[in-house]
Amino acid sequence: MSKAFTKEADAPEDEELALPPLPAGGKNYITPQGYARLRAELLDLIDHERPKIVEVVHWAASNGDRSENGDYLYGKKRLREIDRRIRFLTKRLEISEVVDPSLHAGSDQVFFGATVTYVDDLGDERTVTILGIDEADSSQGQVSWISPVARALLRARVGDEVQLPTPGGVRTLEILQLHYPENPAATTPAPKA
C-alpha cells in the first residue's frame, strides 16, 4: 500500500483541548494580559507562521516525489500542528471572559488575579498568583483558578485559615498577605494635548 494513503499515528486531533476542563457552567476567566498573549500568538500563527510553512510545502511539493521529500513531510506535519493550535486558540478566546484583577486593588479578600502568600501547617511559606487555566504557569508560581489550592484560597481574607484537601490529608493554610496588580491605565500619565 502506498504511504500516501496511510494516516500517520500522530496525537489525537484535539490533543491540546485536553487541558483541565472548566467546571460545569464555569467560565474561562483570563486576565487582560493573558488574553492579549493568546490573541498575539493566534495572530502570529495566522499572519506569519502558517504562510511561511504553506510556502515551504508548496515549494517542496513542486520538487516532485513527495514520499521521501523531508521538507514536504515535515512541512505538512507542522502545518497540521499550526492548524490544531489555531483551532484551539480560537475556541479558547471565544469562550474567554476577561477579568481585570486590578479592580480589586486594596482589597483584603482573595479574588481572581490575586497574588497570595500563605503558610501551611508544616510552616512552609509559599506565594502563588491565581490566573486563568490558559495562562497559569506553575514554574512562575502561578496556579489556575480551578486548582485545589486556588479554590481553597478564593473568597478568604488576610489572616483567615482555610482547609486544603490533599491526597495525604487535609492541610491548613493561613493567608499572610495578598496584593493585586495596579491598573496600568491608572499609573500611565495622560497624554499632553
PDB file of C-alpha atoms in Angstrom:
ATOM      1  CA  MET A   1       0.000   0.000   0.000  1.00  0.00           C
ATOM      2  CA  SER A   2       1.260   3.469  -0.829  1.00  0.00           C
ATOM      3  CA  LYS A   3       2.372   5.545   2.120  1.00  0.00           C
ATOM      4  CA  ALA A   4       0.299   8.403   0.733  1.00  0.00           C
ATOM      5  CA  PHE A   5      -2.897   6.640   1.775  1.00  0.00           C
ATOM      6  CA  THR A   6      -1.978   5.799   5.349  1.00  0.00           C
ATOM      7  CA  LYS A   7      -2.810   8.002   8.311  1.00  0.00           C
ATOM      8  CA  GLU A   8       0.099   8.997  10.487  1.00  0.00           C
ATOM      9  CA  ALA A   9      -0.065   7.825  14.080  1.00  0.00           C
ATOM     10  CA  ASP A  10       0.003  11.385  15.386  1.00  0.00           C
ATOM     11  CA  ALA A  11      -1.574  12.630  18.556  1.00  0.00           C
ATOM     12  CA  PRO A  12      -5.347  12.890  18.549  1.00  0.00           C
ATOM     13  CA  GLU A  13      -6.739  15.780  16.520  1.00  0.00           C
ATOM     14  CA  ASP A  14      -7.662  17.897  19.553  1.00  0.00           C
ATOM     15  CA  GLU A  15      -4.895  16.840  21.936  1.00  0.00           C
ATOM     16  CA  GLU A  16      -4.376  20.388  23.179  1.00  0.00           C
ATOM     17  CA  LEU A  17      -8.024  20.630  24.150  1.00  0.00           C
ATOM     18  CA  ALA A  18      -7.207  18.144  26.907  1.00  0.00           C
ATOM     19  CA  LEU A  19      -6.449  20.966  29.340  1.00  0.00           C
ATOM     20  CA  PRO A  20      -8.309  20.765  32.623  1.00  0.00           C
ATOM     21  CA  PRO A  21     -11.984  21.095  31.807  1.00  0.00           C
ATOM     22  CA  LEU A  22     -13.873  24.091  33.066  1.00  0.00           C
ATOM     23  CA  PRO A  23     -16.286  23.412  35.904  1.00  0.00           C
ATOM     24  CA  ALA A  24     -19.838  22.770  34.739  1.00  0.00           C
ATOM     25  CA  GLY A  25     -21.342  26.120  33.890  1.00  0.00           C
ATOM     26  CA  GLY A  26     -17.981  27.730  34.620  1.00  0.00           C
ATOM     27  CA  LYS A  27     -16.392  30.456  32.609  1.00  0.00           C
ATOM     28  CA  ASN A  28     -12.936  30.649  31.093  1.00  0.00           C
ATOM     29  CA  TYR A  29     -11.616  33.531  33.176  1.00  0.00           C
ATOM     30  CA  ILE A  30      -8.455  35.197  31.895  1.00  0.00           C
ATOM     31  CA  THR A  31      -6.566  38.406  32.674  1.00  0.00           C
ATOM     32  CA  PRO A  32      -6.289  41.145  30.040  1.00  0.00           C
ATOM     33  CA  GLN A  33      -2.569  40.367  29.724  1.00  0.00           C
ATOM     34  CA  GLY A  34      -3.243  36.631  29.262  1.00  0.00           C
ATOM     35  CA  TYR A  35      -5.901  37.348  26.652  1.00  0.00           C
ATOM     36  CA  ALA A  36      -3.519  39.663  24.793  1.00  0.00           C
ATOM     37  CA  ARG A  37      -0.768  36.997  24.817  1.00  0.00           C
ATOM     38  CA  LEU A  38      -3.080  34.289  23.428  1.00  0.00           C
ATOM     39  CA  ARG A  39      -4.505  36.663  20.816  1.00  0.00           C
ATOM     40  CA  ALA A  40      -0.993  37.745  19.753  1.00  0.00           C
ATOM     41  CA  GLU A  41       0.027  34.089  19.400  1.00  0.00           C
ATOM     42  CA  LEU A  42      -3.075  33.371  17.284  1.00  0.00           C
ATOM     43  CA  LEU A  43      -2.471  36.343  15.008  1.00  0.00           C
ATOM     44  CA  ASP A  44       1.219  35.447  14.624  1.00  0.00           C
ATOM     45  CA  LEU A  45       0.307  31.892  13.623  1.00  0.00           C
ATOM     46  CA  ILE A  46      -2.254  33.121  11.092  1.00  0.00           C
ATOM     47  CA  ASP A  47      -0.285  36.043   9.660  1.00  0.00           C
ATOM     48  CA  HIS A  48       3.315  34.813   9.754  1.00  0.00           C
ATOM     49  CA  GLU A  49       3.991  31.201  10.732  1.00  0.00           C
ATOM     50  CA  ARG A  50       1.309  29.462   8.651  1.00  0.00           C
ATOM     51  CA  PRO A  51       2.014  31.393   5.400  1.00  0.00           C
ATOM     52  CA  LYS A  52       5.748  30.567   5.703  1.00  0.00           C
ATOM     53  CA  ILE A  53       5.041  26.852   6.136  1.00  0.00           C
ATOM     54  CA  VAL A  54       2.493  26.869   3.284  1.00  0.00           C
ATOM     55  CA  GLU A  55       5.178  28.394   1.054  1.00  0.00           C
ATOM     56  CA  VAL A  56       7.717  25.712   2.061  1.00  0.00           C
ATOM     57  CA  VAL A  57       5.169  22.922   1.463  1.00  0.00           C
ATOM     58  CA  HIS A  58       4.258  24.393  -1.925  1.00  0.00           C
ATOM     59  CA  TRP A  59       7.934  24.603  -2.911  1.00  0.00           C
ATOM     60  CA  ALA A  60       8.637  21.060  -1.659  1.00  0.00           C
ATOM     61  CA  ALA A  61       5.584  19.682  -3.493  1.00  0.00           C
ATOM     62  CA  SER A  62       6.803  21.223  -6.727  1.00  0.00           C
ATOM     63  CA  ASN A  63      10.031  19.203  -6.445  1.00  0.00           C
ATOM     64  CA  GLY A  64       8.254  16.003  -7.474  1.00  0.00           C
ATOM     65  CA  ASP A  65       8.278  12.785  -5.419  1.00  0.00           C
ATOM     66  CA  ARG A  66       6.668  13.581  -2.087  1.00  0.00           C
ATOM     67  CA  SER A  67       7.096  10.185  -0.422  1.00  0.00           C
ATOM     68  CA  GLU A  68      10.726  10.808   0.541  1.00  0.00           C
ATOM     69  CA  ASN A  69      10.699  14.594   0.496  1.00  0.00           C
ATOM     70  CA  GLY A  70      11.617  15.646   4.052  1.00  0.00           C
ATOM     71  CA  ASP A  71      10.685  19.296   3.535  1.00  0.00           C
ATOM     72  CA  TYR A  72       7.251  18.286   2.282  1.00  0.00           C
ATOM     73  CA  LEU A  73       6.586  15.682   5.008  1.00  0.00           C
ATOM     74  CA  TYR A  74       7.838  17.899   7.830  1.00  0.00           C
ATOM     75  CA  GLY A  75       6.009  20.915   6.409  1.00  0.00           C
ATOM     76  CA  LYS A  76       2.685  19.056   6.223  1.00  0.00           C
ATOM     77  CA  LYS A  77       3.128  17.806   9.785  1.00  0.00           C
ATOM     78  CA  ARG A  78       3.999  21.308  11.023  1.00  0.00           C
ATOM     79  CA  LEU A  79       1.011  22.718   9.122  1.00  0.00           C
ATOM     80  CA  ARG A  80      -1.313  20.288  10.950  1.00  0.00           C
ATOM     81  CA  GLU A  81       0.211  21.336  14.285  1.00  0.00           C
ATOM     82  CA  ILE A  82      -0.290  25.014  13.464  1.00  0.00           C
ATOM     83  CA  ASP A  83      -3.886  24.447  12.343  1.00  0.00           C
ATOM     84  CA  ARG A  84      -4.599  22.484  15.533  1.00  0.00           C
ATOM     85  CA  ARG A  85      -3.180  25.307  17.664  1.00  0.00           C
ATOM     86  CA  ILE A  86      -5.165  27.912  15.698  1.00  0.00           C
ATOM     87  CA  ARG A  87      -8.406  25.962  16.300  1.00  0.00           C
ATOM     88  CA  PHE A  88      -7.573  25.607  19.992  1.00  0.00           C
ATOM     89  CA  LEU A  89      -6.742  29.299  20.477  1.00  0.00           C
ATOM     90  CA  THR A  90      -9.813  30.401  18.526  1.00  0.00           C
ATOM     91  CA  LYS A  91     -12.115  28.251  20.667  1.00  0.00           C
ATOM     92  CA  ARG A  92     -10.498  29.348  23.931  1.00  0.00           C
ATOM     93  CA  LEU A  93     -10.582  33.045  23.064  1.00  0.00           C
ATOM     94  CA  GLU A  94     -14.244  32.791  22.016  1.00  0.00           C
ATOM     95  CA  ILE A  95     -15.275  31.479  25.436  1.00  0.00           C
ATOM     96  CA  SER A  96     -12.900  33.674  27.457  1.00  0.00           C
ATOM     97  CA  GLU A  97     -14.183  36.129  29.991  1.00  0.00           C
ATOM     98  CA  VAL A  98     -11.608  38.835  30.584  1.00  0.00           C
ATOM     99  CA  VAL A  99     -11.373  39.866  34.235  1.00  0.00           C
ATOM    100  CA  ASP A 100      -9.159  42.748  35.322  1.00  0.00           C
ATOM    101  CA  PRO A 101      -7.680  41.847  38.734  1.00  0.00           C
ATOM    102  CA  SER A 102      -6.580  45.441  39.337  1.00  0.00           C
ATOM    103  CA  LEU A 103     -10.225  46.271  40.099  1.00  0.00           C
ATOM    104  CA  HIS A 104      -9.695  44.567  43.476  1.00  0.00           C
ATOM    105  CA  ALA A 105      -6.527  46.523  44.340  1.00  0.00           C
ATOM    106  CA  GLY A 106      -6.537  47.395  48.024  1.00  0.00           C
ATOM    107  CA  SER A 107      -8.926  44.574  48.922  1.00  0.00           C
ATOM    108  CA  ASP A 108      -8.037  42.108  51.670  1.00  0.00           C
ATOM    109  CA  GLN A 109     -10.139  39.341  50.096  1.00  0.00           C
ATOM    110  CA  VAL A 110      -8.797  36.795  47.593  1.00  0.00           C
ATOM    111  CA  PHE A 111     -10.285  37.015  44.109  1.00  0.00           C
ATOM    112  CA  PHE A 112      -9.151  36.007  40.626  1.00  0.00           C
ATOM    113  CA  GLY A 113      -5.791  37.594  39.791  1.00  0.00           C
ATOM    114  CA  ALA A 114      -4.587  37.932  43.396  1.00  0.00           C
ATOM    115  CA  THR A 115      -1.028  37.141  44.413  1.00  0.00           C
ATOM    116  CA  VAL A 116      -1.367  35.366  47.752  1.00  0.00           C
ATOM    117  CA  THR A 117       1.288  34.495  50.310  1.00  0.00           C
ATOM    118  CA  TYR A 118       0.283  31.733  52.711  1.00  0.00           C
ATOM    119  CA  VAL A 119       1.877  29.396  55.211  1.00  0.00           C
ATOM    120  CA  ASP A 120       0.766  25.799  55.638  1.00  0.00           C
ATOM    121  CA  ASP A 121       0.521  23.789  58.852  1.00  0.00           C
ATOM    122  CA  LEU A 122       4.082  22.482  58.295  1.00  0.00           C
ATOM    123  CA  GLY A 123       5.450  26.023  58.314  1.00  0.00           C
ATOM    124  CA  ASP A 124       6.164  26.158  54.573  1.00  0.00           C
ATOM    125  CA  GLU A 125       5.513  29.616  53.134  1.00  0.00           C
ATOM    126  CA  ARG A 126       4.521  29.967  49.509  1.00  0.00           C
ATOM    127  CA  THR A 127       3.353  32.709  47.167  1.00  0.00           C
ATOM    128  CA  VAL A 128       1.020  31.991  44.251  1.00  0.00           C
ATOM    129  CA  THR A 129      -0.825  34.096  41.706  1.00  0.00           C
ATOM    130  CA  ILE A 130      -4.313  32.890  40.738  1.00  0.00           C
ATOM    131  CA  LEU A 131      -4.801  33.093  36.958  1.00  0.00           C
ATOM    132  CA  GLY A 132      -6.806  31.501  34.155  1.00  0.00           C
ATOM    133  CA  ILE A 133      -6.229  27.911  33.049  1.00  0.00           C
ATOM    134  CA  ASP A 134      -4.799  29.038  29.713  1.00  0.00           C
ATOM    135  CA  GLU A 135      -2.246  31.412  31.234  1.00  0.00           C
ATOM    136  CA  ALA A 136      -1.120  29.881  34.554  1.00  0.00           C
ATOM    137  CA  ASP A 137       2.489  28.640  34.620  1.00  0.00           C
ATOM    138  CA  SER A 138       3.386  26.661  37.740  1.00  0.00           C
ATOM    139  CA  SER A 139       7.120  27.285  37.200  1.00  0.00           C
ATOM    140  CA  GLN A 140       6.352  31.003  37.704  1.00  0.00           C
ATOM    141  CA  GLY A 141       4.356  30.469  40.912  1.00  0.00           C
ATOM    142  CA  GLN A 142       1.038  30.755  39.088  1.00  0.00           C
ATOM    143  CA  VAL A 143      -1.937  28.470  39.656  1.00  0.00           C
ATOM    144  CA  SER A 144      -5.158  28.052  37.744  1.00  0.00           C
ATOM    145  CA  TRP A 145      -8.276  29.379  39.427  1.00  0.00           C
ATOM    146  CA  ILE A 146      -9.742  25.863  39.241  1.00  0.00           C
ATOM    147  CA  SER A 147      -6.791  24.256  41.061  1.00  0.00           C
ATOM    148  CA  PRO A 148      -7.463  22.892  44.569  1.00  0.00           C
ATOM    149  CA  VAL A 149      -5.208  25.454  46.272  1.00  0.00           C
ATOM    150  CA  ALA A 150      -6.845  28.361  44.424  1.00  0.00           C
ATOM    151  CA  ARG A 151     -10.318  27.079  45.224  1.00  0.00           C
ATOM    152  CA  ALA A 152      -9.349  26.867  48.910  1.00  0.00           C
ATOM    153  CA  LEU A 153      -7.968  30.427  48.882  1.00  0.00           C
ATOM    154  CA  LEU A 154     -10.695  32.181  46.868  1.00  0.00           C
ATOM    155  CA  ARG A 155     -13.006  34.442  48.897  1.00  0.00           C
ATOM    156  CA  ALA A 156     -10.826  34.121  52.031  1.00  0.00           C
ATOM    157  CA  ARG A 157      -9.276  37.181  53.666  1.00  0.00           C
ATOM    158  CA  VAL A 158      -5.857  38.027  55.061  1.00  0.00           C
ATOM    159  CA  GLY A 159      -5.492  36.252  58.404  1.00  0.00           C
ATOM    160  CA  ASP A 160      -8.036  33.531  57.552  1.00  0.00           C
ATOM    161  CA  GLU A 161      -7.212  29.851  57.798  1.00  0.00           C
ATOM    162  CA  VAL A 162      -8.574  27.626  55.041  1.00  0.00           C
ATOM    163  CA  GLN A 163      -8.662  23.885  54.589  1.00  0.00           C
ATOM    164  CA  LEU A 164      -6.936  22.297  51.576  1.00  0.00           C
ATOM    165  CA  PRO A 165      -7.844  18.662  50.918  1.00  0.00           C
ATOM    166  CA  THR A 166      -4.827  16.718  49.605  1.00  0.00           C
ATOM    167  CA  PRO A 167      -4.197  13.019  48.957  1.00  0.00           C
ATOM    168  CA  GLY A 168      -2.147  12.983  52.179  1.00  0.00           C
ATOM    169  CA  GLY A 169      -4.919  14.526  54.249  1.00  0.00           C
ATOM    170  CA  VAL A 170      -6.366  17.941  54.931  1.00  0.00           C
ATOM    171  CA  ARG A 171      -3.833  20.776  55.279  1.00  0.00           C
ATOM    172  CA  THR A 172      -4.479  24.133  56.888  1.00  0.00           C
ATOM    173  CA  LEU A 173      -3.314  27.251  55.062  1.00  0.00           C
ATOM    174  CA  GLU A 174      -3.113  30.658  56.739  1.00  0.00           C
ATOM    175  CA  ILE A 175      -3.236  33.655  54.409  1.00  0.00           C
ATOM    176  CA  LEU A 176      -0.444  36.046  55.336  1.00  0.00           C
ATOM    177  CA  GLN A 177      -0.764  38.706  52.658  1.00  0.00           C
ATOM    178  CA  LEU A 178      -2.160  39.396  49.220  1.00  0.00           C
ATOM    179  CA  HIS A 179      -1.959  42.008  46.544  1.00  0.00           C
ATOM    180  CA  TYR A 180      -3.364  42.766  43.140  1.00  0.00           C
ATOM    181  CA  PRO A 181      -1.623  44.319  40.155  1.00  0.00           C
ATOM    182  CA  GLU A 182      -2.140  48.029  39.721  1.00  0.00           C
ATOM    183  CA  ASN A 183      -4.322  49.224  36.889  1.00  0.00           C
ATOM    184  CA  PRO A 184      -1.841  50.128  34.122  1.00  0.00           C
ATOM    185  CA  ALA A 185      -4.172  52.903  32.910  1.00  0.00           C
ATOM    186  CA  ALA A 186      -4.127  54.488  36.374  1.00  0.00           C
ATOM    187  CA  THR A 187      -0.307  54.604  36.515  1.00  0.00           C
ATOM    188  CA  THR A 188       0.196  55.792  32.940  1.00  0.00           C
ATOM    189  CA  PRO A 189       0.307  59.588  32.705  1.00  0.00           C
ATOM    190  CA  ALA A 190      -2.325  61.113  30.468  1.00  0.00           C
ATOM    191  CA  PRO A 191      -1.004  62.298  27.087  1.00  0.00           C
ATOM    192  CA  LYS A 192      -0.376  66.012  26.867  1.00  0.00           C
ATOM    193  CA  ALA A 193      -2.543  67.948  24.449  1.00  0.00           C
TER     194      ALA A 193
END
